[in-house]
PDB file of C-alpha atoms in Angstrom:
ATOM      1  CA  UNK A 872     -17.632  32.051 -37.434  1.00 44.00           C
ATOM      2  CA  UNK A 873     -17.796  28.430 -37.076  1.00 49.00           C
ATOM      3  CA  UNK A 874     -16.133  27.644 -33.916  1.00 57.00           C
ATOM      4  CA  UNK A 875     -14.843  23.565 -33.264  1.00 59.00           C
ATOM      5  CA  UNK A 876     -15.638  21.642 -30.420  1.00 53.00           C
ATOM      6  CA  UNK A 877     -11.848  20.812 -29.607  1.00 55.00           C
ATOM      7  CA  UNK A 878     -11.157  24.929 -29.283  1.00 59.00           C
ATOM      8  CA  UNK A 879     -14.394  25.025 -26.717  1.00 57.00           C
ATOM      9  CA  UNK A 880     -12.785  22.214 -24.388  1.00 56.00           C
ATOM     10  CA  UNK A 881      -9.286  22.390 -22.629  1.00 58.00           C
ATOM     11  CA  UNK A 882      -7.058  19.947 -23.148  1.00 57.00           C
ATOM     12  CA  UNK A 883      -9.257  18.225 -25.563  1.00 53.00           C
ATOM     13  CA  UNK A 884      -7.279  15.657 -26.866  1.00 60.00           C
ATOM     14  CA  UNK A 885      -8.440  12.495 -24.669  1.00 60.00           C
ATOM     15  CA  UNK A 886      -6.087  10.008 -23.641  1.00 62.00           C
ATOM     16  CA  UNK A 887      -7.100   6.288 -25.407  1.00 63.00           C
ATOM     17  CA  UNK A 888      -8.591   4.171 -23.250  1.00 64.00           C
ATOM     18  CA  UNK A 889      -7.299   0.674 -23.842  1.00 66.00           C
ATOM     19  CA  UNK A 890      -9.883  -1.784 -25.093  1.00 68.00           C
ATOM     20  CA  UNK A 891     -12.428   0.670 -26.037  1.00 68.00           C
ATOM     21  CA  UNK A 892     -12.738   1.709 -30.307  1.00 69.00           C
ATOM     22  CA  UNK A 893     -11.150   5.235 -31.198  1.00 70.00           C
ATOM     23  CA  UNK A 894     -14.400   7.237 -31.752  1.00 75.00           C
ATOM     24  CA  UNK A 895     -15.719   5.539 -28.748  1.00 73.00           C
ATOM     25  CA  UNK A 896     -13.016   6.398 -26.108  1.00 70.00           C
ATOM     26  CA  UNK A 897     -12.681  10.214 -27.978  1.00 73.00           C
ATOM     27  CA  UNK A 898     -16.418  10.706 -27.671  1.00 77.00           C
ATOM     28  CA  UNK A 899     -16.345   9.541 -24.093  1.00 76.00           C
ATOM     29  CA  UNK A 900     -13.622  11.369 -22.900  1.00 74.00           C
ATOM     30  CA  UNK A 901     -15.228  14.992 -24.892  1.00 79.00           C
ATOM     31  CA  UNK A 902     -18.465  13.785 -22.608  1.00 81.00           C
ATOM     32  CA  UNK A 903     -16.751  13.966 -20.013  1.00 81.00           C
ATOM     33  CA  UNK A 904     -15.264  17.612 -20.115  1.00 82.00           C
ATOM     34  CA  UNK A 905     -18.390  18.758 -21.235  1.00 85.00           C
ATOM     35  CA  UNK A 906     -19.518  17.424 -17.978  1.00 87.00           C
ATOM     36  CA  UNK A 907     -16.894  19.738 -16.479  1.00 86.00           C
ATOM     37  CA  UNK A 908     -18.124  22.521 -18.376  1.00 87.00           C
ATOM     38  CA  UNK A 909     -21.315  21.823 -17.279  1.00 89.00           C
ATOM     39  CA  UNK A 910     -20.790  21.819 -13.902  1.00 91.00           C
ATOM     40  CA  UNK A 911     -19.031  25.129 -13.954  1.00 90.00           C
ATOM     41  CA  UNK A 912     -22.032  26.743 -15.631  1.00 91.00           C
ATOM     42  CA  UNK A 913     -24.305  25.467 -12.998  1.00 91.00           C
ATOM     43  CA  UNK A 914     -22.111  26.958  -9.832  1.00 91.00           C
ATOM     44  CA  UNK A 915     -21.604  29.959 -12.193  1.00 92.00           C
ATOM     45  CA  UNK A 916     -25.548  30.310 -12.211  1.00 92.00           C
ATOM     46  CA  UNK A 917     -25.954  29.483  -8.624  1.00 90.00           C
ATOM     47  CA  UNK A 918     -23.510  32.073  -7.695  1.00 90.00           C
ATOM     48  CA  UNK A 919     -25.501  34.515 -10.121  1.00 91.00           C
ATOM     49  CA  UNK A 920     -28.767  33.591  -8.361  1.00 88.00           C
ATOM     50  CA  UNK A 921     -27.736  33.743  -4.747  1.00 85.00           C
ATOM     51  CA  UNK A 922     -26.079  37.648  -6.387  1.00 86.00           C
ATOM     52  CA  UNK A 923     -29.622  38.771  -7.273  1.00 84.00           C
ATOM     53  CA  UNK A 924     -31.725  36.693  -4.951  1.00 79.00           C
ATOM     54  CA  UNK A 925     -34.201  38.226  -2.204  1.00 73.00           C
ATOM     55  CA  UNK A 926     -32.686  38.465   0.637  1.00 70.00           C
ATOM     56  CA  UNK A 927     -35.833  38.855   2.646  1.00 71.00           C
ATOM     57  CA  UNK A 928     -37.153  36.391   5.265  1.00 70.00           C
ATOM     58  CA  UNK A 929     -39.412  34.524   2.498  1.00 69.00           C
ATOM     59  CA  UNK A 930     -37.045  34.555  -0.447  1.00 63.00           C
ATOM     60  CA  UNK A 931     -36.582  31.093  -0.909  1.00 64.00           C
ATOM     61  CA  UNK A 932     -32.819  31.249  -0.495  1.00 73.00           C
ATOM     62  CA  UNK A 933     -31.988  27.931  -0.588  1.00 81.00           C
ATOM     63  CA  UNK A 934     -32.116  27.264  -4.586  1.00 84.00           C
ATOM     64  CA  UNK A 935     -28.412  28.972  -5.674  1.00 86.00           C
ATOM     65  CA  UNK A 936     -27.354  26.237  -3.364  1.00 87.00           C
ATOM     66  CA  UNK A 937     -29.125  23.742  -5.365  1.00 89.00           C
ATOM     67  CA  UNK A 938     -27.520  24.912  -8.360  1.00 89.00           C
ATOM     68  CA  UNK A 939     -24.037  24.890  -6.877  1.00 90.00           C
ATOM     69  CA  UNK A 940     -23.860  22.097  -5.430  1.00 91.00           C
ATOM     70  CA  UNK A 941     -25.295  20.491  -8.476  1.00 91.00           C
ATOM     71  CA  UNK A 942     -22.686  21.889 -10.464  1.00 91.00           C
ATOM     72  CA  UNK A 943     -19.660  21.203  -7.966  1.00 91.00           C
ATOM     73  CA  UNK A 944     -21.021  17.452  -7.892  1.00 91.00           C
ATOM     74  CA  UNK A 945     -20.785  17.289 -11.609  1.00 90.00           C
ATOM     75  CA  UNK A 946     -16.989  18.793 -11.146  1.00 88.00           C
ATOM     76  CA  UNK A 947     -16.189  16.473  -8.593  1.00 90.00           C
ATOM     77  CA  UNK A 948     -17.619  13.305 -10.360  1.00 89.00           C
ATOM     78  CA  UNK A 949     -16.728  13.786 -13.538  1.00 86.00           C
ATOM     79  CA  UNK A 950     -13.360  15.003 -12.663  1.00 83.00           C
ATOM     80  CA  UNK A 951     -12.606  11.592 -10.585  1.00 85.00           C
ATOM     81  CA  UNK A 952     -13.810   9.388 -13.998  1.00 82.00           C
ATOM     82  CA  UNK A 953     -11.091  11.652 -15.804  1.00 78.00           C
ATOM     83  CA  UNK A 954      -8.398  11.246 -13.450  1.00 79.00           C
ATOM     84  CA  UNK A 955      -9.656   6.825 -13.023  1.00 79.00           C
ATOM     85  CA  UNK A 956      -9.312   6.618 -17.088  1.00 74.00           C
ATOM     86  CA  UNK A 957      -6.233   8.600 -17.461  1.00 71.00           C
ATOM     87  CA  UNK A 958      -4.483   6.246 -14.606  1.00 73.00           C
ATOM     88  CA  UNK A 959      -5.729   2.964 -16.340  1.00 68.00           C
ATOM     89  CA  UNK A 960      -4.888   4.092 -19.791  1.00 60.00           C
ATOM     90  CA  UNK A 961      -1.788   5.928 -19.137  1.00 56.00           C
TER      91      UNK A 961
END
């Protein structure tokens, strides 16, 4: 079941960013909610590791934070270039 990119990506349809070519703005704005996406997945897999992490004294329990706040700076950045484009374009 061959499954498209747009269906994978909400709100996929980016909004033209003036100057820039058509593929060129579209392929930079689907970057950019994968960038989203990918930030979700790595706060999703912090919050997985710090689930099934040892909670001893030696555990090392600093790494889900790693990955979360990894993730949540990917959110935050990417999310700000989204909202910057879509006020200069729109």
């Amino acid at each position: 079941m061959a499954m498209s990119l747009a269906a994978l990506i909400p709100g996929a349809k980016p909004t033209p960013i003036p100057g820039m070519s058509g593929p060129v703005s579209e392929i930079f704005g689907y970057g950019l909610w994968l960038l989203v996406l990918a930030g979700v997945g790595g706060v999703a897999f912090g919050l997985y590791k710090l689930a099934v992490s040892d909670k001893s004294r030696h555990g090392g329990g600093s790494e889900p934070f790693k990955w979360m706040g990894g993730g949540l700076a990917a959110i935050i950045l990417s999310s700000s270039l989204i909202a910057i484009l879509n006020g200069i374009a729109g």
